[in-house]
């Protein structure tokens, strides 16, 4: 095995002078400098699986919403969670070893540190999105996995959430927690059936247009639709931007990131006022909704809106089922959540809100502590998770009347409809449709639940973003010294002001967020804070 590892690593030498970091979303950069990283990730995946007694570990090759020439890779834990933080550090170290001998030495060090039996079985599931570089990078991972003697299941093209689903299914197969059949068909059958049951014969108003960012979500959605009830009985879906033949069109002028960042529909959109639309990102783990109102003004319904909609609906169902005393719902957000959304959840829905640092893993961990944890990043990344006790309560509860029975049945179907392993744009979009159908709401009614505070997100380029250190779920800076005080002064000058700055985990930049009572004040505040960040970053 040792020689095979050295050979595999030497076959994909690391470019000189580059430092790789396993960040918020794994390794992510230009695809042409990733070969060496992918081979080493193969080795780490095999080690991780062996450290967990041969449980299946996932490797997803994707760069999500990044441009077509980028790519990346993330590792998935046995139940579909993001990689454990300790192993993120090991992955970073492994990616930065200079050559085959150093990699081999480090491989053996990890094995001895974690008492990993290198002869034990290692099982790894791989999949990729539709980027042109994906096939080559898959070859690099395969070389690493083969050298480490891992058993490999290659699912070809999958959305990121589908890969997470496969990993969870494979690891729970045959147990009482069996999550589903580990195949694409199994995925479509599970979510398709749950959608039908959850609708309870109700129909969302009008059709839904889904923009697939010209990514892997397109063909997978087309497949999923075959498993949904016929459109005459349930939902009519129009699939747009599903061109995967031209990978250079991925995320270009379309997709969730384009819509959220530019606060407008993709230029190619042909929908009219009131038409309900949503956009997925390149690997289909993010979704945002939007529509044009009667005055033809673009209206965004982002992750905050999905969280509030879903939390209010699940709250209603829990109450109607007679379970309000035993099941508590909470919402988890990041500092990027609009202040109006936070206020709506706390004061109107009367639910608890937790705030965590950016990155799904933080939200997921916080949500795991709740009976029902609804977590969404404002950009549309999120899901709902149910604790083991809650699942048990809902499974065993005997309804006392037909009303309770109905609500209970909806709750059970929602549990199946919501991808418990990770945020899933396809499953989230169907969930939103179910809620709108039950509430008989149009997007306008959904939007009217509260009014977003005007806000602005800016990116500031600095020479060293690592000097920007934060506390209080990234809402306050502890370094550079004095900067937070200056920000506080600017915030105090505007009405309903809030602003914070933090180093991005995925880009070489500091992000500045600001919100205030009016658009002018929010923009002004963002600009002033960005200026302060720039000064502090250049001194
Ligand atoms: C403000 C923002 O949208 N940040 C994104 C972005 O993280 P940054 O650390 O801000 O670069 O990418 C993450 C991974 O996709 C996502 O989880 C997060 O929400
Ligand atoms: Mg994504």
PDB file of N, CA and C in Angstrom, residues 335-339 453-458 498-501 511-515 525-526 529:
ATOM      1  N   UNK A 335     -25.795  35.793  11.403  1.00  0.00           N
ATOM      2  CA  UNK A 335     -25.881  37.258  11.512  1.00  0.00           C
ATOM      3  C   UNK A 335     -26.420  37.884  10.228  1.00  0.00           C
ATOM      4  N   UNK A 336     -26.365  37.160   9.125  1.00  0.00           N
ATOM      5  CA  UNK A 336     -26.860  37.708   7.856  1.00  0.00           C
ATOM      6  C   UNK A 336     -28.386  37.694   7.753  1.00  0.00           C
ATOM      7  N   UNK A 337     -29.059  37.053   8.706  1.00  0.00           N
ATOM      8  CA  UNK A 337     -30.522  37.055   8.661  1.00  0.00           C
ATOM      9  C   UNK A 337     -31.017  38.487   8.832  1.00  0.00           C
ATOM     10  N   UNK A 338     -32.021  38.836   8.086  1.00  0.00           N
ATOM     11  CA  UNK A 338     -32.572  40.181   8.198  1.00  0.00           C
ATOM     12  C   UNK A 338     -33.166  40.392   9.592  1.00  0.00           C
ATOM     13  N   UNK A 339     -32.898  41.562  10.169  1.00  0.00           N
ATOM     14  CA  UNK A 339     -33.390  41.857  11.513  1.00  0.00           C
ATOM     15  C   UNK A 339     -34.900  41.717  11.616  1.00  0.00           C
ATOM     16  N   UNK A 453     -35.884  44.710   6.429  1.00  0.00           N
ATOM     17  CA  UNK A 453     -35.151  45.967   6.557  1.00  0.00           C
ATOM     18  C   UNK A 453     -34.229  46.085   5.349  1.00  0.00           C
ATOM     19  N   UNK A 454     -34.152  47.262   4.739  1.00  0.00           N
ATOM     20  CA  UNK A 454     -33.216  47.433   3.616  1.00  0.00           C
ATOM     21  C   UNK A 454     -31.801  47.051   4.067  1.00  0.00           C
ATOM     22  N   UNK A 455     -31.058  46.387   3.204  1.00  0.00           N
ATOM     23  CA  UNK A 455     -29.730  45.924   3.616  1.00  0.00           C
ATOM     24  C   UNK A 455     -28.760  45.939   2.459  1.00  0.00           C
ATOM     25  N   UNK A 456     -27.510  45.825   2.795  1.00  0.00           N
ATOM     26  CA  UNK A 456     -26.465  45.856   1.770  1.00  0.00           C
ATOM     27  C   UNK A 456     -25.322  44.940   2.204  1.00  0.00           C
ATOM     28  N   UNK A 457     -24.842  44.122   1.282  1.00  0.00           N
ATOM     29  CA  UNK A 457     -23.703  43.243   1.556  1.00  0.00           C
ATOM     30  C   UNK A 457     -22.569  43.673   0.635  1.00  0.00           C
ATOM     31  N   UNK A 458     -21.403  43.962   1.211  1.00  0.00           N
ATOM     32  CA  UNK A 458     -20.257  44.379   0.384  1.00  0.00           C
ATOM     33  C   UNK A 458     -19.062  43.469   0.641  1.00  0.00           C
ATOM     34  N   UNK A 498     -27.699  48.167  11.969  1.00  0.00           N
ATOM     35  CA  UNK A 498     -26.962  46.984  12.420  1.00  0.00           C
ATOM     36  C   UNK A 498     -25.910  46.739  11.339  1.00  0.00           C
ATOM     37  N   UNK A 499     -24.703  46.455  11.756  1.00  0.00           N
ATOM     38  CA  UNK A 499     -23.673  46.193  10.756  1.00  0.00           C
ATOM     39  C   UNK A 499     -22.589  45.330  11.379  1.00  0.00           C
ATOM     40  N   UNK A 500     -21.979  44.484  10.580  1.00  0.00           N
ATOM     41  CA  UNK A 500     -20.841  43.702  11.078  1.00  0.00           C
ATOM     42  C   UNK A 500     -19.915  43.367   9.913  1.00  0.00           C
ATOM     43  N   UNK A 501     -18.675  43.038  10.271  1.00  0.00           N
ATOM     44  CA  UNK A 501     -17.675  42.677   9.261  1.00  0.00           C
ATOM     45  C   UNK A 501     -17.016  41.374   9.703  1.00  0.00           C
ATOM     46  N   UNK A 511     -16.266  40.406   4.362  1.00  0.00           N
ATOM     47  CA  UNK A 511     -17.631  40.791   4.001  1.00  0.00           C
ATOM     48  C   UNK A 511     -18.169  41.804   5.008  1.00  0.00           C
ATOM     49  N   UNK A 512     -18.873  42.793   4.487  1.00  0.00           N
ATOM     50  CA  UNK A 512     -19.493  43.801   5.343  1.00  0.00           C
ATOM     51  C   UNK A 512     -20.997  43.747   5.101  1.00  0.00           C
ATOM     52  N   UNK A 513     -21.760  43.623   6.189  1.00  0.00           N
ATOM     53  CA  UNK A 513     -23.218  43.619   6.072  1.00  0.00           C
ATOM     54  C   UNK A 513     -23.752  44.814   6.843  1.00  0.00           C
ATOM     55  N   UNK A 514     -24.745  45.472   6.268  1.00  0.00           N
ATOM     56  CA  UNK A 514     -25.387  46.573   6.997  1.00  0.00           C
ATOM     57  C   UNK A 514     -26.869  46.590   6.690  1.00  0.00           C
ATOM     58  N   UNK A 515     -27.661  46.933   7.700  1.00  0.00           N
ATOM     59  CA  UNK A 515     -29.092  47.139   7.468  1.00  0.00           C
ATOM     60  C   UNK A 515     -29.541  48.346   8.273  1.00  0.00           C
ATOM     61  N   UNK A 525     -24.368  53.198   5.500  1.00  0.00           N
ATOM     62  CA  UNK A 525     -23.712  52.511   6.611  1.00  0.00           C
ATOM     63  C   UNK A 525     -22.738  51.448   6.081  1.00  0.00           C
ATOM     64  N   UNK A 526     -23.177  50.681   5.093  1.00  0.00           N
ATOM     65  CA  UNK A 526     -22.310  49.641   4.526  1.00  0.00           C
ATOM     66  C   UNK A 526     -21.042  50.270   3.950  1.00  0.00           C
ATOM     67  N   UNK A 529     -18.715  51.462   6.811  1.00  0.00           N
ATOM     68  CA  UNK A 529     -18.051  50.353   7.515  1.00  0.00           C
ATOM     69  C   UNK A 529     -17.001  49.712   6.595  1.00  0.00           C
TER      70      UNK A 529
END
